[in-house]
Amino acid sequence: MTTATTTTRATVRAYHQARFRSDIPAATRNLAEPFHFQSPLLTSHSPHDHLSGLEAFLGIVTGVDLISELYGESEATLIYDVHTSIPTIGTQRTAEHFHLTSGRIDTIRLIFDATPWHAVMQAAAPY
Amino acid sequence: MTTATTTTRATVRAYHQARFRSDIPAATRNLAEPFHFQSPLLTSHSPHDHLSGLEAFLGIVTGVDLISELYGESEATLIYDVHTSIPTIGTQRTAEHFHLTSGRIDTIRLIFDATPWHAVMQAAAPY
């Protein structure tokens, strides 16, 4: 494992652990600016925007099982199952690809089946 | 990169290229038995079952852009965009996690947003 790959692993693990314990300052320290996030449901273009919905999301998370973590010099992919308390969502299998620059995450691509989320988001919409 | 990681890369690359050029015998040579496949829409438990729908799928694929390939000793994850000719599906961002045993793929977990597929599959159902 090269030094760059070791740095990638440390950054992505720190980010992954911080956000699932709702430690937004620690998570933010691992993100670069500019920062870009893409998922089937959302895009955002700053660490603040990306993490602003984290607490609400964690409110429905009951556990996370990491299936795979693979690291390269400037990228990483995690595969994990997110267990939720919402019966229609249940367990959400997720892939998360990270691109890093200078040891910080500048791009996240999140991939999951958003099918059950549409009804949940519609029910939760404020207008 | 260890010898095992080099073998993983060779197997997964051979499989990925073979199935997207519709070469089912070559793709099958990289799969183990027993074999397990999971996606948001399908599960299968043999190489034959898994690859039996490949030609129909490739009929709507117009191109594939590989975003990331990461390899470990007994696993790999590819991230790629599949461009399709179906307007309601468009480009399908996909993560594919492979687990290998003795140099062959014994488990594939495919992750993508299946939201637009439900209407397409319902319209194509034979009964």
Short mmCIF file of C-alpha atoms in Angstrom, two decimals:
data_model
loop_
_atom_site.label_atom_id
_atom_site.label_comp_id
_atom_site.label_asym_id
_atom_site.label_seq_id
_atom_site.Cartn_x
_atom_site.Cartn_y
_atom_site.Cartn_z
CA MET A 1 0.00 0.00 0.00
CA THR A 2 1.50 3.35 -1.07
CA THR A 3 1.63 6.40 1.20
CA ALA A 4 -1.11 8.02 -0.89
CA THR A 5 -3.34 4.96 -0.47
CA THR A 6 -2.72 4.98 3.29
CA THR A 7 -3.77 8.65 3.41
CA THR A 8 -6.90 7.88 1.37
CA ARG A 9 -7.84 5.10 3.77
CA ALA A 10 -7.32 7.27 6.86
CA THR A 11 -9.38 10.14 5.42
CA VAL A 12 -12.29 8.01 4.17
CA ARG A 13 -12.46 5.93 7.36
CA ALA A 14 -12.40 9.09 9.49
CA TYR A 15 -15.17 10.63 7.40
CA HIS A 16 -17.30 7.46 7.41
CA GLN A 17 -17.05 7.05 11.18
CA ALA A 18 -17.59 10.76 11.95
CA ARG A 19 -20.74 11.14 9.88
CA PHE A 20 -22.37 8.00 11.27
CA ARG A 21 -21.75 9.23 14.83
CA SER A 22 -23.20 12.62 13.78
CA ASP A 23 -19.92 14.47 14.36
CA ILE A 24 -20.34 17.11 11.66
CA PRO A 25 -17.17 19.11 12.49
CA ALA A 26 -15.01 15.96 12.29
CA ALA A 27 -16.72 14.85 9.07
CA THR A 28 -16.26 18.32 7.53
CA ARG A 29 -12.52 18.29 8.25
CA ASN A 30 -12.15 15.46 5.74
CA LEU A 31 -13.95 17.29 2.92
CA ALA A 32 -12.32 19.65 0.42
CA GLU A 33 -13.71 22.85 -1.07
CA PRO A 34 -14.95 22.93 -3.76
CA PHE A 35 -16.89 19.76 -2.98
CA HIS A 36 -19.45 17.90 -5.08
CA PHE A 37 -22.01 15.29 -4.06
CA GLN A 38 -24.34 13.26 -6.29
CA SER A 39 -26.95 10.69 -5.30
CA PRO A 40 -30.12 9.41 -7.00
CA LEU A 41 -32.10 11.97 -4.95
CA LEU A 42 -29.80 14.92 -4.26
CA THR A 43 -26.85 16.93 -5.46
CA SER A 44 -24.93 19.46 -3.40
CA HIS A 45 -21.89 21.59 -3.96
CA SER A 46 -20.50 22.39 -0.51
CA PRO A 47 -19.62 20.41 2.62
CA HIS A 48 -22.19 22.45 4.56
CA ASP A 49 -25.05 21.69 2.16
CA HIS A 50 -24.07 18.04 2.01
CA LEU A 51 -24.02 17.55 5.79
CA SER A 52 -27.01 19.76 6.62
CA GLY A 53 -29.45 16.85 6.27
CA LEU A 54 -27.30 14.38 8.17
CA GLU A 55 -28.99 14.59 11.58
CA ALA A 56 -32.46 14.00 10.11
CA PHE A 57 -31.12 11.00 8.18
CA LEU A 58 -29.36 9.55 11.22
CA GLY A 59 -32.66 9.82 13.10
CA ILE A 60 -33.92 6.84 11.09
CA VAL A 61 -30.66 4.85 11.00
CA THR A 62 -30.51 1.92 13.41
CA GLY A 63 -27.21 0.41 12.25
CA VAL A 64 -24.60 0.19 9.51
CA ASP A 65 -22.87 -2.98 8.28
CA LEU A 66 -19.75 -2.38 6.21
CA ILE A 67 -19.51 -4.99 3.43
CA SER A 68 -16.42 -3.75 1.59
CA GLU A 69 -13.81 -0.99 1.67
CA LEU A 70 -11.33 -0.62 -1.17
CA TYR A 71 -8.75 2.16 -1.45
CA GLY A 72 -6.63 3.61 -4.24
CA GLU A 73 -4.23 6.54 -4.38
CA SER A 74 -6.92 9.19 -4.95
CA GLU A 75 -10.19 7.28 -4.65
CA ALA A 76 -12.07 4.77 -2.53
CA THR A 77 -15.32 2.81 -2.62
CA LEU A 78 -17.31 1.62 0.39
CA ILE A 79 -20.20 -0.84 0.14
CA TYR A 80 -22.48 -0.98 3.17
CA ASP A 81 -25.99 -1.79 4.36
CA VAL A 82 -27.82 0.96 6.24
CA HIS A 83 -30.54 -0.42 8.51
CA THR A 84 -33.41 2.02 9.00
CA SER A 85 -36.44 2.24 11.25
CA ILE A 86 -38.76 2.97 8.30
CA PRO A 87 -40.49 -0.31 7.36
CA THR A 88 -40.95 0.59 3.68
CA ILE A 89 -37.22 1.30 3.37
CA GLY A 90 -35.82 -1.42 5.62
CA THR A 91 -32.16 -2.05 4.78
CA GLN A 92 -30.64 0.23 2.18
CA ARG A 93 -27.69 -1.29 0.34
CA THR A 94 -25.36 1.54 -0.59
CA ALA A 95 -22.21 2.12 -2.64
CA GLU A 96 -20.21 5.28 -2.00
CA HIS A 97 -17.36 6.37 -4.23
CA PHE A 98 -14.95 9.02 -2.96
CA HIS A 99 -12.48 11.03 -5.00
CA LEU A 100 -9.73 12.80 -3.08
CA THR A 101 -7.41 15.68 -3.78
CA SER A 102 -4.53 16.56 -1.45
CA GLY A 103 -5.81 14.07 1.13
CA ARG A 104 -9.35 15.45 1.31
CA ILE A 105 -12.59 14.24 -0.30
CA ASP A 106 -13.67 16.52 -3.16
CA THR A 107 -16.35 14.32 -4.76
CA ILE A 108 -18.81 11.74 -3.43
CA ARG A 109 -21.01 9.62 -5.67
CA LEU A 110 -23.66 7.75 -3.68
CA ILE A 111 -25.49 4.88 -5.38
CA PHE A 112 -28.54 3.10 -3.99
CA ASP A 113 -32.02 2.03 -5.05
CA ALA A 114 -34.13 5.11 -4.37
CA THR A 115 -37.41 3.35 -5.24
CA PRO A 116 -38.86 3.26 -1.69
CA TRP A 117 -37.66 6.78 -0.86
CA HIS A 118 -39.97 8.65 -3.23
CA ALA A 119 -43.11 7.92 -1.18
CA VAL A 120 -41.29 8.70 2.09
CA MET A 121 -39.99 12.03 0.78
CA GLN A 122 -43.37 12.98 -0.62
CA ALA A 123 -45.03 12.28 2.75
CA ALA A 124 -42.36 14.36 4.56
CA ALA A 125 -42.42 17.34 2.18
CA PRO A 126 -43.38 20.59 3.91
CA TYR A 127 -45.51 21.84 0.98
CA MET B 1 -0.15 -5.10 -5.69
CA THR B 2 -0.08 -8.71 -4.43
CA THR B 3 -0.36 -11.74 -6.72
CA ALA B 4 -3.90 -12.34 -5.42
CA THR B 5 -4.88 -8.75 -6.25
CA THR B 6 -3.42 -9.11 -9.74
CA THR B 7 -5.51 -12.28 -10.25
CA THR B 8 -8.63 -10.47 -8.99
CA ARG B 9 -8.03 -7.64 -11.45
CA ALA B 10 -7.49 -9.99 -14.39
CA THR B 11 -10.64 -12.01 -13.61
CA VAL B 12 -12.94 -9.02 -13.02
CA ARG B 13 -11.67 -7.13 -16.07
CA ALA B 14 -12.11 -10.23 -18.25
CA TYR B 15 -15.64 -10.74 -16.93
CA HIS B 16 -16.59 -7.06 -17.34
CA GLN B 17 -15.32 -6.89 -20.93
CA ALA B 18 -16.80 -10.27 -21.94
CA ARG B 19 -20.31 -9.57 -20.70
CA PHE B 20 -20.49 -6.13 -22.32
CA ARG B 21 -19.44 -7.62 -25.67
CA SER B 22 -22.11 -10.34 -25.15
CA ASP B 23 -19.54 -13.16 -24.99
CA ILE B 24 -21.39 -15.42 -22.56
CA PRO B 25 -18.90 -18.35 -22.68
CA ALA B 26 -15.98 -16.03 -21.85
CA ALA B 27 -17.98 -14.31 -19.08
CA THR B 28 -19.02 -17.67 -17.63
CA ARG B 29 -15.39 -18.86 -17.43
CA ASN B 30 -14.78 -16.18 -14.79
CA LEU B 31 -17.69 -17.26 -12.57
CA ALA B 32 -17.54 -19.90 -9.83
CA GLU B 33 -20.18 -22.44 -8.85
CA PRO B 34 -21.98 -22.01 -6.55
CA PHE B 35 -22.57 -18.42 -7.64
CA HIS B 36 -24.85 -15.77 -6.15
CA PHE B 37 -26.13 -12.53 -7.66
CA GLN B 38 -28.17 -9.79 -5.98
CA SER B 39 -29.52 -6.57 -7.47
CA PRO B 40 -32.44 -4.30 -6.55
CA LEU B 41 -34.57 -6.17 -9.10
CA LEU B 42 -33.22 -9.73 -9.33
CA THR B 43 -31.42 -12.50 -7.54
CA SER B 44 -29.96 -15.59 -9.16
CA HIS B 45 -27.97 -18.55 -7.97
CA SER B 46 -26.14 -19.89 -11.00
CA PRO B 47 -23.96 -18.41 -13.75
CA HIS B 48 -26.48 -19.63 -16.33
CA ASP B 49 -29.44 -17.91 -14.67
CA HIS B 50 -27.42 -14.75 -14.15
CA LEU B 51 -26.33 -14.45 -17.77
CA SER B 52 -29.57 -15.64 -19.38
CA GLY B 53 -30.97 -12.09 -19.51
CA LEU B 54 -27.77 -10.51 -20.75
CA GLU B 55 -28.56 -10.30 -24.46
CA ALA B 56 -31.92 -8.61 -23.85
CA PHE B 57 -30.20 -6.10 -21.55
CA LEU B 58 -27.40 -5.40 -24.03
CA GLY B 59 -30.06 -4.69 -26.65
CA ILE B 60 -30.77 -1.38 -24.91
CA VAL B 61 -27.15 -0.52 -23.94
CA THR B 62 -25.52 2.11 -26.14
CA GLY B 63 -22.28 2.54 -24.16
CA VAL B 64 -20.50 2.04 -20.87
CA ASP B 65 -18.20 4.55 -19.13
CA LEU B 66 -16.02 3.10 -16.39
CA ILE B 67 -15.65 5.61 -13.54
CA SER B 68 -13.65 3.54 -11.04
CA GLU B 69 -12.09 0.10 -10.61
CA LEU B 70 -10.61 -0.94 -7.27
CA TYR B 71 -9.19 -4.36 -6.49
CA GLY B 72 -8.38 -6.29 -3.35
CA GLU B 73 -7.14 -9.82 -2.73
CA SER B 74 -10.57 -11.47 -2.93
CA GLU B 75 -12.90 -8.63 -3.93
CA ALA B 76 -13.33 -5.74 -6.35
CA THR B 77 -15.71 -2.86 -6.96
CA LEU B 78 -16.44 -1.23 -10.31
CA ILE B 79 -18.38 2.02 -10.67
CA TYR B 80 -19.70 2.75 -14.15
CA ASP B 81 -22.38 4.57 -16.12
CA VAL B 82 -24.48 2.47 -18.49
CA HIS B 83 -25.99 4.54 -21.29
CA THR B 84 -29.28 3.12 -22.56
CA SER B 85 -31.59 3.76 -25.49
CA ILE B 86 -34.65 3.93 -23.21
CA PRO B 87 -35.43 7.61 -22.59
CA THR B 88 -37.03 7.04 -19.17
CA ILE B 89 -33.90 5.22 -18.00
CA GLY B 90 -31.22 7.25 -19.74
CA THR B 91 -27.88 6.75 -18.01
CA GLN B 92 -27.82 4.21 -15.19
CA ARG B 93 -25.05 4.80 -12.67
CA THR B 94 -24.03 1.41 -11.30
CA ALA B 95 -21.81 -0.05 -8.59
CA GLU B 96 -20.84 -3.69 -8.84
CA HIS B 97 -19.10 -5.54 -6.03
CA PHE B 98 -17.41 -8.85 -6.78
CA HIS B 99 -16.27 -11.46 -4.29
CA LEU B 100 -13.83 -14.07 -5.56
CA THR B 101 -12.79 -17.50 -4.44
CA SER B 102 -9.85 -19.35 -6.05
CA GLY B 103 -9.62 -16.70 -8.75
CA ARG B 104 -13.27 -16.88 -9.83
CA ILE B 105 -16.24 -14.65 -9.00
CA ASP B 106 -18.64 -16.36 -6.58
CA THR B 107 -20.81 -13.37 -5.59
CA ILE B 108 -21.92 -10.20 -7.37
CA ARG B 109 -23.81 -7.41 -5.64
CA LEU B 110 -25.18 -4.89 -8.14
CA ILE B 111 -26.37 -1.52 -6.83
CA PHE B 112 -28.28 1.08 -8.85
CA ASP B 113 -31.38 3.23 -8.61
CA ALA B 114 -34.13 0.94 -9.89
CA THR B 115 -36.80 3.69 -9.77
CA PRO B 116 -37.24 4.08 -13.56
CA TRP B 117 -37.05 0.33 -14.20
CA HIS B 118 -40.34 -0.63 -12.55
CA ALA B 119 -42.50 0.95 -15.27
CA VAL B 120 -40.28 -0.48 -18.03
CA MET B 121 -40.44 -3.99 -16.58
CA GLN B 122 -44.19 -3.79 -16.06
CA ALA B 123 -44.68 -2.75 -19.71
CA ALA B 124 -42.45 -5.62 -20.90
CA ALA B 125 -44.01 -8.34 -18.70
CA PRO B 126 -45.45 -11.19 -20.77
CA TYR B 127 -48.48 -11.65 -18.51
#
